[in-house]
């Protein structure tokens, strides 16, 4: 279930962004649900979108001009700076794409999140009515979700701060870009405080949309994992209808893992709600604007690996920070893709287990059996209908990355 601590973290994060005028949403503290921010679009939306679009385009032009300049890129330090610039630029493109999707689907996200909060309350009330408690495994899932949500909230605030600190270092290409275009040698000093605060506000607004997308995914996967687990059948017994009833449908009493003995209609209703949530999630995530992060992870992995192998002598002979930059970029893209593949595949396996166990324990002619047999597996689809994310996604990611890398090295 969605714990109170998770809701407090979400509410705190959204409120802070609302006060900073960086949020598309507001938070109702009493009802504990999302609201659409009213003043955001009148004051900031047009300016922020234009800036987030123009800046990476200008940065791309600057990086390309550096590559074809007379001086070129020769030393390991210059290679590291150039690679850092492209990695940051690709990340900015990803944030811009996510921000466009959130702006267009803000009402969908708010409604979807509020429905998940309400569903979590109903499930908790059902547990409290019969004095039931979740087992230790599901409790650990709740605590893990709290830690992940807290980390995501802090990360989406600390990353813009780290970005501003990095810009003040001469090694960073953004520092060089600002110095050449604005003729400002940006430093962490009171004299440059207006520039620093402006850059922090701009990057914070971009990260806020990413936090909303991550928050929705975390809540969905946590809620689905718990609810499917407690609804999974342990035993199924046929219930004899009373003589005065006219229903010919074979009804069953289902012993669930976490909710005790329930009617088959109750299990079908609760699982149908989970299927609706899955459909709503895929409706949002199944967009090129969201799924572009797969392409960006692949591009970063191939690009950094190619330069690390091609210019290994220069990179290894330079500062340790340059070598660490390459290793962190390569490992981060691989780790992010692996985690997404693992989590989505876990939900798919749990829905398969629910269907298989229920079918095995139920009569083939019953309505309950036909309902379960008609239920598709819950999957996380991105760029629908091109592909879904499951256990096969990560091996395909590695395979495609190695194929592109080998092609670049052979050329």
Coordinates of C-alpha atoms in Angstrom, one line a residue:
X1 CA 0.0 0.0 0.0
X2 CA 1.0 3.6 -0.3
X3 CA 2.2 4.6 3.1
X4 CA 1.7 7.9 4.9
X5 CA 5.4 8.6 4.7
X6 CA 5.4 8.2 0.9
X7 CA 2.5 10.7 0.7
X8 CA 4.2 13.2 2.9
X9 CA 7.4 13.0 0.8
X10 CA 5.3 13.6 -2.4
X11 CA 3.4 16.4 -0.8
X12 CA 6.5 18.1 0.6
X13 CA 8.2 17.8 -2.8
X14 CA 5.3 19.2 -4.8
X15 CA 4.7 22.0 -2.3
X16 CA 8.3 23.1 -2.5
X17 CA 8.2 23.2 -6.3
X18 CA 4.9 25.1 -6.2
X19 CA 6.3 27.8 -4.0
X20 CA 9.4 27.9 -6.3
X21 CA 6.9 28.3 -9.3
X22 CA 8.5 25.2 -10.9
X23 CA 5.6 22.8 -10.7
X24 CA 2.6 21.9 -13.0
X25 CA 0.8 20.5 -9.9
X26 CA -0.2 21.5 -6.4
X27 CA -1.0 19.3 -3.4
X28 CA -4.1 19.2 -1.3
X29 CA -2.8 18.5 2.2
X30 CA -6.2 17.6 3.6
X31 CA -7.4 15.2 0.9
X32 CA -3.8 14.1 0.1
X33 CA -4.3 14.3 -3.7
X34 CA -2.9 16.2 -6.7
X35 CA -4.3 19.4 -8.0
X36 CA -3.5 21.4 -11.2
X37 CA -1.4 24.5 -10.5
X38 CA -3.5 27.5 -11.7
X39 CA -0.9 30.2 -12.0
X40 CA 1.9 28.2 -13.5
X41 CA 1.1 28.5 -17.2
X42 CA 0.4 32.2 -17.0
X43 CA 3.8 33.1 -15.5
X44 CA 6.4 30.5 -16.5
X45 CA 5.3 27.9 -19.0
X46 CA 6.0 29.8 -22.2
X47 CA 9.4 31.2 -21.0
X48 CA 10.6 27.9 -19.6
X49 CA 9.7 25.8 -22.7
X50 CA 11.4 28.3 -25.0
X51 CA 14.6 28.3 -22.9
X52 CA 14.7 24.5 -22.5
X53 CA 14.4 24.1 -26.3
X54 CA 16.8 26.8 -27.3
X55 CA 19.6 26.1 -24.9
X56 CA 20.4 22.5 -25.9
X57 CA 20.2 23.5 -29.6
X58 CA 22.7 26.3 -29.0
X59 CA 24.9 23.9 -27.0
X60 CA 24.8 21.3 -29.8
X61 CA 26.0 23.9 -32.3
X62 CA 28.8 24.9 -29.9
X63 CA 30.0 21.3 -29.4
X64 CA 29.9 20.6 -33.2
X65 CA 31.9 23.8 -33.9
X66 CA 34.5 22.7 -31.3
X67 CA 34.9 19.4 -33.1
X68 CA 35.6 21.0 -36.5
X69 CA 37.6 23.9 -35.3
X70 CA 41.3 24.3 -36.2
X71 CA 42.4 23.5 -32.7
X72 CA 40.4 20.3 -32.6
X73 CA 40.2 17.9 -29.6
X74 CA 43.6 16.5 -28.8
X75 CA 44.3 16.1 -25.1
X76 CA 42.6 13.6 -22.7
X77 CA 41.2 16.5 -20.7
X78 CA 39.6 18.1 -23.8
X79 CA 38.1 14.7 -24.8
X80 CA 36.7 14.4 -21.3
X81 CA 35.2 17.9 -21.5
X82 CA 33.7 17.2 -24.9
X83 CA 32.2 13.9 -23.8
X84 CA 30.8 15.6 -20.7
X85 CA 29.2 18.2 -22.8
X86 CA 27.4 15.7 -25.1
X87 CA 26.3 13.6 -22.1
X88 CA 24.8 16.7 -20.4
X89 CA 23.2 17.8 -23.7
X90 CA 21.6 14.5 -24.3
X91 CA 20.3 14.5 -20.8
X92 CA 18.8 18.0 -21.3
X93 CA 17.0 16.7 -24.5
X94 CA 15.5 13.9 -22.4
X95 CA 14.3 16.3 -19.7
X96 CA 12.7 18.5 -22.4
X97 CA 10.9 15.6 -24.0
X98 CA 9.6 14.4 -20.6
X99 CA 8.5 18.0 -19.8
X100 CA 6.5 18.2 -23.0
X101 CA 4.7 14.9 -22.2
X102 CA 3.9 16.0 -18.6
X103 CA 2.5 19.4 -19.8
X104 CA 0.3 17.7 -22.3
X105 CA -0.9 15.0 -19.9
X106 CA -1.0 16.9 -16.6
X107 CA -4.7 16.2 -16.0
X108 CA -4.3 12.6 -16.9
X109 CA -1.4 12.2 -14.4
X110 CA -3.2 14.0 -11.6
X111 CA -6.4 11.9 -12.1
X112 CA -4.4 8.7 -12.4
X113 CA -2.3 9.3 -9.3
X114 CA -5.4 10.3 -7.2
X115 CA -7.2 7.1 -8.3
X116 CA -4.2 5.0 -7.2
X117 CA -4.2 6.8 -3.8
X118 CA -8.0 6.0 -3.4
X119 CA -7.5 2.4 -4.4
X120 CA -4.7 2.0 -1.9
X121 CA -7.0 3.4 0.8
X122 CA -9.7 0.9 -0.1
X123 CA -7.3 -2.0 0.1
X124 CA -6.0 -0.9 3.5
X125 CA -9.6 -0.5 4.8
X126 CA -10.3 -4.1 3.6
X127 CA -7.3 -5.3 5.6
X128 CA -8.4 -3.4 8.7
X129 CA -12.0 -4.7 8.6
X130 CA -10.8 -8.2 9.1
X131 CA -7.8 -7.5 11.2
X132 CA -5.4 -8.8 8.5
X133 CA -1.8 -7.7 8.0
X134 CA 0.6 -7.9 5.1
X135 CA 3.4 -10.5 5.3
X136 CA 7.0 -9.4 5.9
X137 CA 7.8 -9.6 2.2
X138 CA 5.2 -7.0 1.3
X139 CA 6.0 -4.8 4.2
X140 CA 9.6 -4.7 3.0
X141 CA 8.3 -3.6 -0.4
X142 CA 6.5 -0.7 1.2
X143 CA 9.6 0.3 3.1
X144 CA 11.7 0.0 0.0
X145 CA 9.1 2.2 -1.9
X146 CA 9.5 4.8 0.9
X147 CA 13.3 4.9 0.5
X148 CA 13.1 5.0 -3.3
X149 CA 10.6 7.9 -3.2
X150 CA 12.7 9.8 -0.6
X151 CA 15.8 9.3 -2.8
X152 CA 14.0 10.4 -5.9
X153 CA 12.7 13.6 -4.2
X154 CA 16.1 14.5 -2.9
X155 CA 17.9 13.5 -6.1
X156 CA 15.6 15.7 -8.2
X157 CA 16.6 18.7 -6.0
X158 CA 20.3 17.9 -5.5
X159 CA 21.0 17.2 -9.2
X160 CA 20.2 20.8 -10.3
X161 CA 22.5 22.0 -7.4
X162 CA 25.3 19.7 -8.6
X163 CA 24.7 21.0 -12.2
X164 CA 25.2 24.6 -11.1
X165 CA 28.3 23.6 -9.1
X166 CA 29.7 21.8 -12.2
X167 CA 29.1 24.9 -14.4
X168 CA 31.3 26.9 -12.2
X169 CA 34.3 24.6 -13.0
X170 CA 36.3 25.6 -16.0
X171 CA 36.5 22.0 -17.2
X172 CA 32.7 21.9 -17.8
X173 CA 31.8 22.7 -21.4
X174 CA 28.7 24.7 -20.2
X175 CA 31.1 27.0 -18.3
X176 CA 33.1 27.6 -21.5
X177 CA 29.9 28.1 -23.5
X178 CA 28.6 30.7 -21.1
X179 CA 32.0 32.4 -20.9
X180 CA 32.2 32.7 -24.7
X181 CA 28.5 33.7 -25.4
X182 CA 27.8 35.9 -22.3
X183 CA 31.4 36.8 -21.6
X184 CA 30.9 35.8 -17.9
X185 CA 33.5 33.7 -16.1
X186 CA 30.9 32.0 -13.8
X187 CA 32.2 31.4 -10.3
X188 CA 30.6 30.4 -7.0
X189 CA 30.7 33.9 -5.6
X190 CA 28.2 36.5 -4.4
X191 CA 28.8 38.6 -7.6
X192 CA 27.5 35.8 -9.8
X193 CA 24.6 34.8 -7.5
X194 CA 21.9 36.0 -9.9
X195 CA 23.3 33.8 -12.6
X196 CA 23.6 30.8 -10.3
X197 CA 20.0 31.2 -8.9
X198 CA 18.6 31.5 -12.5
X199 CA 20.4 28.4 -13.7
X200 CA 19.3 26.5 -10.6
X201 CA 15.7 27.5 -11.1
X202 CA 15.7 26.5 -14.8
X203 CA 17.2 23.1 -14.1
X204 CA 14.9 22.6 -11.2
X205 CA 11.9 23.1 -13.3
X206 CA 13.1 20.5 -15.8
X207 CA 13.8 18.0 -13.1
X208 CA 10.4 18.5 -11.6
X209 CA 8.6 16.9 -14.5
X210 CA 11.0 13.9 -14.3
X211 CA 10.2 13.5 -10.6
X212 CA 6.5 13.4 -11.5
X213 CA 7.0 10.7 -14.1
X214 CA 9.2 8.7 -11.7
X215 CA 6.8 9.1 -8.9
X216 CA 3.9 7.8 -10.9
X217 CA 5.9 4.8 -12.0
X218 CA 7.1 4.0 -8.4
X219 CA 3.6 4.2 -7.0
X220 CA 2.2 2.0 -9.8
X221 CA 4.8 -0.8 -9.5
X222 CA 4.6 -0.8 -5.8
X223 CA 0.8 -0.9 -5.6
X224 CA 0.5 -3.5 -8.4
X225 CA 3.1 -5.8 -6.8
X226 CA 1.3 -5.7 -3.4
X227 CA -2.3 -5.9 -4.7
X228 CA -1.7 -8.8 -7.2
X229 CA 0.2 -10.7 -4.5
X230 CA -2.6 -10.4 -1.9
X231 CA -5.3 -11.3 -4.6
X232 CA -3.5 -14.5 -5.8
X233 CA -5.5 -17.6 -5.0
X234 CA -4.5 -20.2 -2.5
X235 CA -7.6 -22.4 -2.6
X236 CA -10.9 -22.1 -4.5
X237 CA -14.1 -23.7 -3.3
X238 CA -17.4 -24.0 -5.2
X239 CA -20.3 -22.2 -3.5
X240 CA -23.8 -23.8 -3.7
X241 CA -26.5 -21.3 -4.6
X242 CA -29.5 -21.0 -2.4
X243 CA -32.7 -22.8 -3.7
X244 CA -34.6 -19.6 -4.2
X245 CA -31.9 -17.9 -6.4
X246 CA -32.3 -17.8 -10.2
X247 CA -28.6 -17.5 -11.0
X248 CA -27.1 -20.4 -12.8
X249 CA -23.5 -19.1 -12.6
X250 CA -21.1 -21.2 -10.7
X251 CA -19.8 -19.1 -7.8
X252 CA -16.7 -19.6 -5.8
X253 CA -15.2 -18.7 -2.5
X254 CA -11.5 -17.8 -3.0
X255 CA -8.9 -18.0 -0.3
X256 CA -6.5 -15.2 -1.2
X257 CA -3.0 -14.8 0.1
X258 CA -3.5 -11.5 1.9
X259 CA -7.3 -10.7 2.1
X260 CA -8.7 -13.9 3.5
X261 CA -11.8 -15.6 2.0
X262 CA -13.5 -13.5 -0.7
X263 CA -16.1 -14.0 -3.4
X264 CA -14.9 -14.6 -6.9
X265 CA -16.7 -11.4 -8.0
X266 CA -14.6 -9.4 -5.5
X267 CA -11.4 -10.8 -6.9
X268 CA -12.4 -10.1 -10.4
X269 CA -13.4 -6.6 -9.6
X270 CA -10.1 -5.7 -7.8
X271 CA -8.0 -7.3 -10.5
X272 CA -9.9 -5.5 -13.2
X273 CA -9.1 -2.2 -11.5
X274 CA -5.4 -3.2 -11.7
X275 CA -5.8 -3.8 -15.4
X276 CA -7.3 -0.4 -15.8
X277 CA -4.3 1.1 -14.0
X278 CA -2.0 -0.8 -16.3
X279 CA -3.9 0.6 -19.3
X280 CA -3.7 4.2 -18.0
X281 CA 0.0 3.8 -17.2
X282 CA 0.8 2.6 -20.7
X283 CA -1.3 5.3 -22.2
X284 CA 1.0 7.8 -20.7
X285 CA 4.4 6.0 -21.0
X286 CA 3.7 4.7 -24.5
X287 CA 5.0 7.9 -26.1
X288 CA 8.1 8.7 -28.1
X289 CA 8.7 11.6 -25.7
X290 CA 9.0 9.2 -22.7
X291 CA 10.5 6.2 -24.4
X292 CA 13.3 8.4 -25.9
X293 CA 15.3 7.7 -22.7
X294 CA 16.0 4.2 -24.0
X295 CA 17.7 5.8 -27.1
X296 CA 19.6 8.3 -25.0
X297 CA 20.9 5.5 -22.6
X298 CA 22.0 3.6 -25.7
X299 CA 23.6 6.6 -27.3
X300 CA 25.5 7.4 -24.1
X301 CA 26.7 3.8 -23.7
X302 CA 27.9 3.6 -27.3
X303 CA 29.4 7.1 -27.5
X304 CA 31.4 6.8 -24.3
X305 CA 32.5 3.3 -24.9
X306 CA 33.7 4.2 -28.4
X307 CA 35.7 7.2 -27.2
X308 CA 37.1 5.3 -24.3
X309 CA 38.4 2.6 -26.6
X310 CA 39.5 4.8 -29.4
X311 CA 41.4 7.3 -27.2
X312 CA 42.2 5.0 -24.4
X313 CA 45.9 6.2 -24.2
X314 CA 44.8 9.9 -23.9
X315 CA 42.0 9.2 -21.5
X316 CA 44.1 6.9 -19.1
X317 CA 47.0 9.4 -19.2
X318 CA 44.8 12.3 -18.1
X319 CA 43.3 13.0 -14.7
X320 CA 41.6 10.4 -12.7
X321 CA 38.4 12.4 -12.9
X322 CA 38.3 12.1 -16.7
X323 CA 38.6 8.3 -16.5
X324 CA 35.9 8.2 -13.7
X325 CA 33.6 10.3 -16.0
X326 CA 33.7 7.6 -18.7
X327 CA 33.2 4.7 -16.3
X328 CA 30.3 6.4 -14.5
X329 CA 28.5 7.3 -17.7
X330 CA 28.8 3.8 -19.1
X331 CA 27.8 2.1 -15.9
X332 CA 24.9 4.5 -15.2
X333 CA 23.3 3.9 -18.6
X334 CA 23.6 0.1 -18.3
X335 CA 22.3 0.1 -14.7
X336 CA 19.3 2.3 -15.5
X337 CA 18.2 0.1 -18.3
X338 CA 18.7 -3.1 -16.3
X339 CA 16.6 -1.8 -13.3
X340 CA 13.8 -0.8 -15.6
X341 CA 13.8 -4.1 -17.3
X342 CA 13.9 -6.1 -14.0
X343 CA 11.1 -4.2 -12.3
X344 CA 8.7 -4.3 -15.2
X345 CA 9.4 -8.0 -15.8
X346 CA 8.6 -8.7 -12.1
X347 CA 5.1 -7.3 -12.5
X348 CA 4.6 -9.4 -15.6
X349 CA 5.6 -12.6 -13.8
X350 CA 3.3 -11.8 -10.9
X351 CA 0.3 -11.4 -13.2
X352 CA 1.2 -14.7 -14.9
X353 CA 1.3 -16.4 -11.6
X354 CA -2.1 -15.0 -10.7
X355 CA -3.7 -16.3 -13.9
X356 CA -2.0 -19.7 -13.8
X357 CA -2.9 -20.5 -10.2
X358 CA -6.5 -19.3 -10.5
X359 CA -7.0 -21.3 -13.7
X360 CA -5.5 -24.4 -12.1
X361 CA -7.9 -24.2 -9.1
X362 CA -11.1 -23.3 -11.0
X363 CA -13.5 -25.3 -13.2
X364 CA -13.1 -24.7 -16.9
X365 CA -16.8 -24.1 -17.5
X366 CA -17.1 -21.4 -14.8
X367 CA -17.3 -17.7 -15.4
X368 CA -14.4 -17.1 -13.1
X369 CA -12.2 -19.4 -15.2
X370 CA -13.2 -17.6 -18.4
X371 CA -12.6 -14.2 -16.9
X372 CA -9.1 -15.1 -15.7
X373 CA -8.3 -16.8 -19.0
X374 CA -9.2 -13.6 -20.8
X375 CA -7.0 -11.4 -18.7
X376 CA -3.8 -10.3 -20.6
X377 CA -0.5 -10.2 -18.7
X378 CA 0.2 -6.8 -17.2
X379 CA 3.1 -5.3 -19.0
X380 CA 4.9 -2.0 -19.1
X381 CA 4.8 -0.8 -22.7
X382 CA 6.8 2.1 -24.1
X383 CA 6.6 3.5 -27.6
X384 CA 3.6 1.3 -28.1
X385 CA 3.0 -0.7 -30.2
X386 CA 6.8 -1.1 -31.0
X387 CA 7.9 -2.9 -27.9
X388 CA 7.3 -3.5 -24.2
X389 CA 9.9 -3.6 -21.4
X390 CA 10.5 -7.0 -20.0
X391 CA 13.3 -9.4 -19.2
X392 CA 14.3 -9.5 -22.9
X393 CA 14.8 -5.7 -23.1
X394 CA 18.1 -5.6 -21.3
X395 CA 19.8 -8.3 -23.4
X396 CA 18.6 -6.6 -26.6
X397 CA 19.9 -3.3 -25.2
X398 CA 23.4 -4.8 -24.7
X399 CA 23.3 -6.6 -28.1
X400 CA 22.3 -3.4 -30.0
X401 CA 24.9 -1.4 -28.1
X402 CA 27.7 -3.8 -28.9
X403 CA 26.7 -4.0 -32.6
X404 CA 26.8 -0.2 -32.9
X405 CA 30.1 0.0 -31.0
X406 CA 31.8 -2.6 -33.2
X407 CA 30.5 -0.9 -36.4
X408 CA 32.0 2.4 -35.2
X409 CA 35.3 0.8 -34.3
X410 CA 35.6 -1.0 -37.7
X411 CA 34.8 2.1 -39.7

